[in-house]
Amino acid sequence: MQREEDARILLLLKDKRSQEEGFRLMMSLYQERIYWHIRKFVFDHDDANDIVQNTFIKAFRGIGGFRSDAKLYTWLYKIASNESITFLKKKSKRQTDSLEDEDGLSIGSRLRSDAYFDGDHAQETLQKAIANLPDKQRLVFNMRYYDELPYNDISTVLGTSVGALKASYHHAVKKIEQYVKETFESV
Amino acid sequence: MSENQHNMDEKLPKFLQEMKDENPFQVPPEYFKNLSTQTWKRMQKTQESRGIRWVPDGFRFAIRATVGLLRPTMAFGAIALLIGLAILWPNTEEFGGHGAMLTEQEILTYIAENVDDFDVNELYWAEALTMEEVPSDLLGDPSDELELEPVFEELIEDLDLEDIL
């Protein structure tokens, strides 16, 4: 079913007269998955909104380079992941340059002050634990834990072997477990 | 899949299993409904600002192809032009390095300061614009030239052609 929809999107995007329809169809099918993937990586809604739009614009402009035998959503995940990492690196550099420290706030404070975050203390702790992971490990954890992507697809997105991804996920789970344990023990 | 890998993948701590389906993040109302329209508009806007719409695809391809073909020729031409300029560029060293930039005032100041080093006769010659303006006492006796002629002829006769060449 997904293959048929992907084929239809590609067909619509090829013709200039139906490009807008193809673009809207692509977004209606994948925008939520891609948005949540980005949001759980960057946390902030405004940042995620900016990145998700960039992701679809880049996908539209680069559709000529998409291999039709691949899955459209893995390609979108790939663009979204790259965009998110690039965004965070730029943001981190800006903050270093301007001597700011994450807008002067820790991830916990940012989440508590975020109008679009509705988690309890346990959720806040989990998000803090995830935020402490290295970028790539965080992507692996999110794609496996939240999005339940098969390892083969994560491998396509990140260009890493399945074995390495499994090890990375395992380590991420252990680190999160340790962080949560320490946090609750110290309370 | 090996047993070890299977265990690594599937064994989640209890709290992670329980929290898996919770989503603590929210979005503004109607966010996903308007997202594709917002994104499409944003793309149109960036395309307009880039000026892409002003050039039809066919022309764009023709321009790219032409530039692609001309690029090596243009690079070669630019190198030739730079070499030509380097050869033909006026050499200010011939004027003592600063000659081209000296003002009249600077020249006069220099002469005033170093006048003792100049032959007065040379200064007269420099001031004169034509032979008529040169004072006759500086020109000497024209008969002196005639007396020198035989001496020169003798000297020339003594020279071998090989020495001259």
Coordinates of C-alpha atoms in Angstrom, one line a residue:
Chain A
M1 CA 0.0 0.0 0.0
Q2 CA 2.8 2.4 1.0
R3 CA 4.7 1.5 -2.1
E4 CA 1.7 2.4 -4.3
E5 CA 1.3 5.7 -2.5
D6 CA 5.0 6.5 -2.9
A7 CA 4.8 5.7 -6.6
R8 CA 1.8 8.0 -6.9
I9 CA 3.6 10.8 -5.1
L10 CA 6.6 10.5 -7.3
L11 CA 4.5 10.5 -10.4
L12 CA 2.7 13.6 -9.3
L13 CA 5.9 15.4 -8.4
K14 CA 7.4 14.7 -11.8
D15 CA 4.8 16.8 -13.7
K16 CA 4.9 20.5 -13.0
R17 CA 1.1 20.8 -13.2
S18 CA 0.6 18.2 -10.5
Q19 CA 3.6 19.1 -8.3
E20 CA 1.6 20.9 -5.6
E21 CA -0.8 18.0 -5.3
G22 CA 2.1 15.5 -5.0
F23 CA 3.8 17.7 -2.4
R24 CA 0.6 18.0 -0.3
L25 CA 0.0 14.2 -0.6
M26 CA 3.6 13.5 0.5
M27 CA 3.1 15.9 3.5
S28 CA -0.3 14.5 4.5
L29 CA 1.2 11.0 4.6
Y30 CA 4.4 11.6 6.3
Q31 CA 4.3 15.0 8.1
E32 CA 3.3 13.7 11.5
R33 CA 5.9 10.9 11.6
I34 CA 8.6 13.2 10.5
Y35 CA 7.5 16.0 12.8
W36 CA 7.5 13.8 15.9
H37 CA 10.9 12.3 14.9
I38 CA 12.3 15.8 14.8
R39 CA 10.4 17.1 17.8
K40 CA 11.7 14.3 20.1
F41 CA 15.2 15.1 19.0
V42 CA 15.2 18.9 19.3
F43 CA 12.4 19.2 22.0
D44 CA 11.2 22.7 21.1
H45 CA 8.1 23.0 18.9
D46 CA 9.3 26.2 17.0
D47 CA 12.6 24.5 16.1
A48 CA 10.8 21.3 15.1
N49 CA 8.4 23.3 12.9
D50 CA 11.2 25.1 11.1
I51 CA 13.1 21.8 10.6
V52 CA 10.1 19.8 9.4
Q53 CA 9.4 22.5 6.8
N54 CA 13.0 22.5 5.6
T55 CA 12.9 18.7 5.4
F56 CA 10.0 18.6 3.0
I57 CA 11.3 21.5 0.9
K58 CA 14.6 19.8 0.5
A59 CA 12.9 16.5 -0.3
F60 CA 10.8 18.3 -2.9
R61 CA 13.8 20.0 -4.5
G62 CA 15.9 16.9 -4.4
I63 CA 13.3 14.4 -5.5
G64 CA 15.3 13.9 -8.8
G65 CA 18.0 12.2 -6.7
F66 CA 15.6 9.8 -5.0
R67 CA 15.9 6.1 -6.0
S68 CA 12.5 4.9 -6.8
D69 CA 13.3 1.4 -5.4
A70 CA 13.9 3.0 -1.9
K71 CA 11.2 3.8 0.6
L72 CA 10.1 7.5 0.6
Y73 CA 9.8 7.6 4.4
T74 CA 13.3 6.4 5.1
W75 CA 14.6 9.1 2.7
L76 CA 12.5 11.7 4.6
Y77 CA 13.9 10.3 7.9
K78 CA 17.4 10.7 6.5
I79 CA 16.9 14.3 5.5
A80 CA 15.1 15.1 8.8
S81 CA 17.9 13.5 10.9
N82 CA 20.6 15.4 9.0
E83 CA 18.7 18.7 9.3
S84 CA 18.1 18.2 13.0
I85 CA 21.7 17.4 13.7
T86 CA 22.9 20.4 11.6
F87 CA 20.3 22.6 13.4
L88 CA 21.5 21.6 16.9
K89 CA 25.2 22.1 15.9
K90 CA 24.4 25.6 14.6
K91 CA 22.4 26.4 17.7
S92 CA 25.1 25.2 20.0
K93 CA 27.7 27.2 18.1
R94 CA 25.5 30.4 18.3
Q95 CA 25.2 29.9 22.0
T96 CA 28.9 29.3 22.4
D97 CA 29.7 32.4 20.3
S98 CA 27.3 34.6 22.3
L99 CA 28.3 33.0 25.6
E100 CA 24.8 31.8 26.2
D101 CA 24.1 28.5 28.0
E102 CA 21.1 26.8 26.3
D103 CA 19.3 30.1 26.6
G104 CA 20.5 30.2 30.1
L105 CA 18.3 27.2 30.9
S106 CA 18.8 23.4 31.4
I107 CA 16.8 20.9 29.4
G108 CA 14.6 20.3 32.4
S109 CA 13.8 24.0 32.9
R110 CA 13.1 24.4 29.2
L111 CA 10.7 21.5 29.2
R112 CA 8.9 22.9 32.3
S113 CA 8.5 26.3 30.7
D114 CA 7.4 24.9 27.3
A115 CA 3.7 25.5 26.7
Y116 CA 3.7 22.4 24.5
F117 CA 5.2 20.0 27.0
D118 CA 2.7 18.1 29.2
G119 CA 4.9 15.5 30.9
D120 CA 5.1 14.6 34.5
H121 CA 8.3 14.3 36.5
A122 CA 9.0 10.8 35.2
Q123 CA 8.6 12.0 31.6
E124 CA 10.8 15.0 32.3
T125 CA 13.5 12.7 33.7
L126 CA 13.2 10.4 30.7
Q127 CA 13.6 13.3 28.3
K128 CA 16.6 14.6 30.2
A129 CA 18.1 11.1 30.0
I130 CA 17.5 10.9 26.3
A131 CA 19.0 14.4 25.8
N132 CA 22.2 13.3 27.5
L133 CA 22.9 10.7 24.8
P134 CA 25.2 11.5 21.9
D135 CA 23.4 12.7 18.8
K136 CA 23.6 9.6 16.7
Q137 CA 22.7 7.3 19.7
R138 CA 19.8 9.5 20.5
L139 CA 18.5 9.1 16.9
V140 CA 18.9 5.3 17.0
F141 CA 17.1 5.2 20.4
N142 CA 14.2 7.4 19.2
M143 CA 13.7 5.6 15.9
R144 CA 13.6 2.2 17.6
Y145 CA 11.8 3.1 20.9
Y146 CA 9.3 5.6 19.7
D147 CA 8.9 5.0 16.0
E148 CA 9.5 1.3 16.2
L149 CA 11.4 1.3 12.9
P150 CA 12.9 -2.0 11.8
Y151 CA 16.7 -2.0 12.1
N152 CA 17.1 -2.4 8.4
D153 CA 15.3 0.9 7.8
I154 CA 17.3 2.6 10.6
S155 CA 20.4 1.2 8.9
T156 CA 19.3 2.9 5.6
V157 CA 18.6 6.2 7.3
L158 CA 21.9 6.4 9.2
G159 CA 24.2 4.4 6.9
T160 CA 25.2 2.1 9.8
S161 CA 25.3 -1.7 10.0
V162 CA 22.4 -3.4 11.8
G163 CA 24.8 -5.0 14.3
A164 CA 26.2 -1.6 15.2
L165 CA 22.7 -0.2 15.6
K166 CA 21.6 -2.9 17.9
A167 CA 24.7 -2.3 20.1
S168 CA 24.0 1.4 20.0
Y169 CA 20.4 0.9 21.1
H170 CA 21.4 -1.5 23.9
H171 CA 23.9 1.1 25.2
A172 CA 21.4 3.9 25.0
V173 CA 18.9 1.9 27.0
K174 CA 21.5 1.1 29.7
K175 CA 22.5 4.8 29.9
I176 CA 18.9 5.9 30.3
E177 CA 18.2 3.3 32.9
Q178 CA 21.3 4.4 34.9
Y179 CA 20.4 8.0 34.6
V180 CA 16.8 7.4 35.8
K181 CA 17.9 5.2 38.6
E182 CA 20.4 7.8 39.8
T183 CA 17.8 10.6 39.6
F184 CA 15.2 8.8 41.6
E185 CA 17.7 7.6 44.1
S186 CA 18.9 11.1 44.8
V187 CA 15.4 12.4 45.4
Chain B
M1 CA 19.4 -12.9 14.6
S2 CA 21.6 -14.3 17.4
E3 CA 20.2 -14.9 20.9
N4 CA 22.4 -12.1 22.3
Q5 CA 21.2 -9.6 19.7
H6 CA 17.6 -10.6 20.3
N7 CA 18.0 -10.0 24.0
M8 CA 19.7 -6.7 23.5
D9 CA 16.9 -5.5 21.3
E10 CA 13.8 -6.7 23.1
K11 CA 14.7 -6.4 26.8
L12 CA 13.5 -3.0 28.0
P13 CA 13.4 -1.9 31.6
K14 CA 9.8 -1.8 33.0
F15 CA 9.6 2.0 33.2
L16 CA 10.5 2.3 29.5
Q17 CA 7.9 -0.3 28.6
E18 CA 5.3 1.6 30.5
M19 CA 6.2 5.0 29.1
K20 CA 6.6 3.9 25.5
D21 CA 3.2 5.0 24.3
E22 CA 3.0 8.3 26.2
N23 CA 3.7 11.4 24.3
P24 CA 4.4 14.4 26.6
F25 CA 4.8 16.8 23.7
Q26 CA 2.0 18.7 22.2
V27 CA 1.4 20.9 19.1
P28 CA -0.7 24.1 18.6
P29 CA -4.3 23.5 17.6
E30 CA -4.8 22.8 13.8
Y31 CA -1.0 22.6 13.4
F32 CA -0.9 19.5 11.1
K33 CA -3.9 20.7 9.2
N34 CA -2.1 23.9 8.1
L35 CA 1.5 22.6 7.9
S36 CA 1.5 21.6 4.2
T37 CA 0.0 25.0 3.1
Q38 CA 2.5 26.8 5.3
T39 CA 5.4 24.8 3.9
W40 CA 4.2 25.2 0.3
K41 CA 3.9 29.0 0.7
R42 CA 7.4 29.1 2.3
M43 CA 8.8 27.2 -0.6
Q44 CA 7.2 29.5 -3.2
K45 CA 8.5 32.5 -1.3
T46 CA 12.1 31.2 -1.2
Q47 CA 11.9 30.3 -4.9
E48 CA 10.7 33.8 -5.8
S49 CA 13.4 35.4 -3.8
R50 CA 16.0 33.2 -5.6
G51 CA 14.5 34.3 -8.9
I52 CA 14.1 30.7 -10.1
R53 CA 10.6 31.4 -11.5
W54 CA 11.9 34.1 -13.8
V55 CA 14.0 31.8 -15.9
P56 CA 12.2 28.9 -17.6
D57 CA 13.7 25.4 -17.3
G58 CA 14.8 25.2 -20.9
F59 CA 16.7 28.5 -20.7
R60 CA 18.2 27.5 -17.4
F61 CA 19.5 24.3 -18.9
A62 CA 20.9 26.2 -21.9
I63 CA 22.7 28.7 -19.7
R64 CA 24.2 26.0 -17.5
A65 CA 25.3 24.0 -20.6
T66 CA 26.9 27.1 -22.2
V67 CA 28.6 28.2 -19.0
G68 CA 29.8 24.6 -18.5
L69 CA 31.3 24.5 -22.0
L70 CA 32.8 28.0 -21.8
R71 CA 34.3 27.6 -18.3
P72 CA 37.7 26.0 -19.4
T73 CA 38.0 28.6 -22.2
M74 CA 37.1 31.5 -19.8
A75 CA 39.7 30.2 -17.3
F76 CA 42.3 30.0 -20.0
G77 CA 41.5 33.5 -21.2
A78 CA 41.7 34.9 -17.7
I79 CA 45.1 33.4 -17.1
A80 CA 46.3 34.8 -20.5
L81 CA 45.0 38.2 -19.6
L82 CA 46.7 38.2 -16.2
I83 CA 50.0 37.2 -17.8
G84 CA 49.6 40.0 -20.4
L85 CA 48.9 42.6 -17.8
A86 CA 51.9 41.5 -15.8
I87 CA 54.1 42.0 -18.8
L88 CA 52.7 45.2 -20.0
W89 CA 52.1 46.9 -16.7
P90 CA 54.2 50.1 -16.4
N91 CA 57.3 49.5 -14.5
T92 CA 57.6 52.3 -11.9
E93 CA 61.1 51.1 -10.9
E94 CA 62.4 52.8 -14.1
F95 CA 61.4 56.1 -12.5
G96 CA 63.4 55.3 -9.4
G97 CA 60.5 53.6 -7.8
H98 CA 58.6 56.8 -7.0
G99 CA 59.1 58.9 -10.1
A100 CA 55.6 58.5 -11.3
M101 CA 54.2 59.8 -8.0
L102 CA 56.5 62.9 -7.4
T103 CA 54.8 66.3 -7.5
E104 CA 56.4 69.4 -9.0
Q105 CA 56.8 70.8 -5.5
E106 CA 58.7 67.7 -4.4
I107 CA 61.0 67.9 -7.4
L108 CA 61.8 71.6 -6.8
T109 CA 62.4 70.9 -3.1
Y110 CA 64.8 68.0 -4.0
I111 CA 66.7 70.3 -6.4
A112 CA 66.9 73.1 -3.9
E113 CA 68.3 70.7 -1.2
N114 CA 70.8 69.0 -3.6
V115 CA 71.6 71.9 -5.9
D116 CA 75.4 71.6 -5.0
D117 CA 75.4 68.2 -6.7
F118 CA 74.2 69.6 -10.0
D119 CA 76.4 71.0 -12.7
V120 CA 75.2 74.6 -13.2
N121 CA 75.5 74.1 -17.0
E122 CA 73.1 71.2 -16.8
L123 CA 70.6 73.3 -14.9
Y124 CA 70.8 75.9 -17.7
W125 CA 70.3 73.2 -20.3
A126 CA 67.4 71.8 -18.4
E127 CA 65.7 75.2 -18.2
A128 CA 66.1 75.9 -21.9
L129 CA 63.5 74.6 -24.3
T130 CA 65.3 75.2 -27.6
M131 CA 68.9 75.7 -28.7
E132 CA 68.2 79.4 -29.3
E133 CA 67.4 79.8 -25.7
V134 CA 70.7 78.4 -24.5
P135 CA 73.2 81.2 -23.7
S136 CA 75.9 81.4 -26.3
D137 CA 78.7 81.4 -23.7
L138 CA 77.6 77.9 -22.7
L139 CA 77.7 76.5 -26.2
G140 CA 81.5 77.1 -26.6
D141 CA 83.4 77.8 -29.8
P142 CA 82.0 75.9 -32.9
S143 CA 85.5 75.7 -34.3
D144 CA 86.4 73.2 -31.5
E145 CA 84.2 70.7 -33.2
L146 CA 86.1 71.0 -36.5
E147 CA 89.4 70.4 -34.8
L148 CA 88.2 67.2 -33.3
E149 CA 87.2 65.6 -36.6
P150 CA 90.6 64.5 -37.7
V151 CA 91.3 62.9 -34.3
F152 CA 88.1 60.9 -34.6
E153 CA 89.0 59.8 -38.1
E154 CA 92.4 58.5 -37.0
L155 CA 90.9 56.6 -34.1
I156 CA 88.3 55.0 -36.4
E157 CA 91.0 53.8 -38.8
D158 CA 92.9 52.2 -35.9
L159 CA 89.9 50.1 -34.9
D160 CA 89.5 46.6 -36.3
L161 CA 86.1 45.7 -37.6
E162 CA 86.1 42.7 -35.2
D163 CA 86.6 45.0 -32.2
I164 CA 83.6 47.0 -33.2
L165 CA 81.4 44.0 -33.6

